[in-house]
């Protein structure tokens, strides 16, 4: 099911519009087509600072437009360089709540030339919805996005 979106992802990334417009469309594609993806966004390293800055996203606006490295799930991925799958956010101590409806989260780092420059972050209102298929799909999305950055 997720793999059926792969050609759509590459089509969007090939469009002759700004990078932010393309990333915005990717967020909307994922949110609209995957029922348990309730918030989809990109965070990128904010210049040389040890913090993440929110980029394009689809879903409710969040207060967390800047996240220091190490803080929350996103900030941890900025330093670990590893996928982080959270089946139940209540079980996490180092978690930044964006909305009370969110039950689970997945964050996949985005590498450009081997450097962790950001991540894709998905929040879900469903408990424990993510599996290895989501990880592989989102890794592919990030690899394709890296090509246009
Ligand atoms: N929950 C994230 C914060 C970002 S929001 O989900 C949009 C975290 O703990 O890092």
Coordinates of C-alpha atoms and ligand atoms in Angstrom, one line a residue:
X1 CA 0.0 0.0 0.0
X2 CA 2.7 2.5 1.0
X3 CA 4.8 1.5 -2.1
X4 CA 1.9 2.6 -4.4
X5 CA 2.8 6.2 -3.3
X6 CA 6.4 6.0 -4.4
X7 CA 5.9 7.1 -8.0
X8 CA 3.8 10.0 -6.7
X9 CA 6.6 11.1 -4.4
X10 CA 9.1 11.2 -7.2
X11 CA 6.6 13.0 -9.5
X12 CA 6.2 15.7 -6.9
X13 CA 9.9 16.1 -6.4
X14 CA 10.5 16.5 -10.2
X15 CA 8.1 19.5 -10.4
X16 CA 9.5 22.9 -11.3
X17 CA 8.3 24.7 -8.2
X18 CA 10.3 25.8 -5.1
X19 CA 11.8 23.1 -2.8
X20 CA 9.4 24.2 0.0
X21 CA 6.4 23.8 -2.3
X22 CA 7.5 20.3 -3.2
X23 CA 8.1 19.3 0.4
X24 CA 4.7 20.8 1.3
X25 CA 3.0 18.6 -1.4
X26 CA 4.9 15.5 -0.1
X27 CA 3.5 16.2 3.4
X28 CA 0.0 16.6 2.1
X29 CA 0.3 13.4 -0.1
X30 CA 1.3 11.3 2.9
X31 CA -1.2 12.8 5.3
X32 CA -4.1 12.5 2.9
X33 CA -3.3 9.0 1.7
X34 CA -2.1 7.2 4.8
X35 CA -5.0 7.1 7.3
X36 CA -2.9 6.8 10.4
X37 CA -0.5 9.7 9.4
X38 CA -2.2 12.6 11.2
X39 CA 0.6 15.2 11.1
X40 CA 3.5 15.1 8.7
X41 CA 6.3 17.5 8.7
X42 CA 10.0 18.2 8.0
X43 CA 12.5 19.6 10.5
X44 CA 15.9 20.9 9.3
X45 CA 19.0 21.9 11.2
X46 CA 18.8 25.7 11.8
X47 CA 22.0 26.9 10.2
X48 CA 25.0 26.1 12.4
X49 CA 22.9 26.1 15.6
X50 CA 22.3 22.9 17.7
X51 CA 18.6 23.1 17.0
X52 CA 16.0 22.0 14.5
X53 CA 13.6 24.4 12.7
X54 CA 10.2 23.4 11.4
X55 CA 9.9 23.3 7.6
X56 CA 6.9 22.4 5.5
X57 CA 4.2 20.4 7.3
X58 CA 0.6 19.2 6.9
X59 CA -1.7 19.1 9.9
X60 CA -2.4 21.3 12.9
X61 CA 0.0 24.1 13.5
X62 CA 2.5 23.4 16.3
X63 CA 4.2 25.7 18.8
X64 CA 7.3 23.6 18.4
X65 CA 8.9 25.4 15.5
X66 CA 12.3 25.3 17.1
X67 CA 13.5 22.1 18.9
X68 CA 17.0 22.1 20.6
X69 CA 19.2 19.1 19.8
X70 CA 18.6 16.3 22.4
X71 CA 15.1 17.5 23.3
X72 CA 12.0 15.4 22.4
X73 CA 11.9 12.6 19.9
X74 CA 13.0 14.9 17.1
X75 CA 15.9 16.4 19.1
X76 CA 17.1 12.9 20.0
X77 CA 17.1 11.8 16.3
X78 CA 19.2 14.9 15.5
X79 CA 22.0 13.5 17.6
X80 CA 21.5 9.7 17.3
X81 CA 21.2 9.6 13.5
X82 CA 18.8 6.7 14.0
X83 CA 15.2 6.1 13.1
X84 CA 13.0 6.5 16.2
X85 CA 9.6 4.6 16.3
X86 CA 7.5 5.5 19.3
X87 CA 4.5 3.1 19.6
X88 CA 3.1 4.9 22.6
X89 CA 4.2 8.5 23.4
X90 CA 3.0 8.1 27.0
X91 CA 5.9 5.7 27.6
X92 CA 8.5 8.3 26.6
X93 CA 10.1 10.6 29.2
X94 CA 11.9 12.8 26.7
X95 CA 8.9 13.7 24.5
X96 CA 7.4 17.1 23.4
X97 CA 3.7 17.0 23.2
X98 CA 2.2 18.9 20.2
X99 CA -1.4 17.8 20.6
X100 CA -3.3 15.8 23.2
X101 CA -4.7 13.6 20.4
X102 CA -1.3 12.2 19.4
X103 CA -0.6 8.7 20.5
X104 CA 2.4 7.6 18.6
X105 CA 5.2 9.0 16.5
X106 CA 7.9 8.1 14.0
X107 CA 11.0 10.2 13.1
X108 CA 13.4 9.3 10.3
X109 CA 16.6 11.2 9.8
X110 CA 17.4 12.8 6.5
X111 CA 21.0 12.5 5.3
X112 CA 22.6 14.7 2.6
X113 CA 26.1 13.4 1.6
X114 CA 26.1 11.3 4.8
X115 CA 25.3 14.3 7.1
X116 CA 22.1 14.3 9.2
X117 CA 20.6 17.6 8.1
X118 CA 17.0 17.1 9.2
X119 CA 14.2 14.6 9.5
X120 CA 10.7 13.7 8.6
X121 CA 8.3 13.5 11.6
X122 CA 4.9 11.8 11.6
X123 CA 2.4 12.0 14.5
X124 CA -0.4 9.5 14.7
X125 CA -3.6 9.5 16.7
X126 CA -3.5 5.7 16.5
X127 CA -1.6 3.7 19.0
X128 CA 1.3 1.5 17.7
X129 CA 0.6 1.9 13.9
X130 CA 4.1 2.0 12.5
X131 CA 6.1 -1.0 11.3
X132 CA 9.2 -1.7 9.2
X133 CA 7.3 -0.8 6.0
X134 CA 6.8 2.7 7.3
X135 CA 10.5 3.0 8.1
X136 CA 11.5 1.8 4.6
X137 CA 9.0 4.0 2.9
X138 CA 10.1 7.1 4.8
X139 CA 13.7 6.3 4.3
X140 CA 13.0 6.2 0.6
X141 CA 11.1 9.6 0.8
X142 CA 14.1 11.2 2.6
X143 CA 16.6 9.8 0.1
X144 CA 14.6 11.2 -2.8
X145 CA 14.2 14.6 -1.0
X146 CA 17.9 14.8 -0.3
X147 CA 18.5 14.7 -4.1
X148 CA 16.7 18.1 -4.5
X149 CA 18.4 19.8 -1.5
Ligands
LIG1 N1 6.7 15.2 19.4 C1 7.9 15.8 18.9 C2 7.8 17.3 18.7 C3 7.4 17.7 17.4 S1 5.7 17.5 17.1 O1 5.4 16.1 17.1 C4 5.2 18.2 15.7 C5 9.1 15.5 19.8 O2 8.9 14.9 20.8 O3 10.2 15.8 19.4

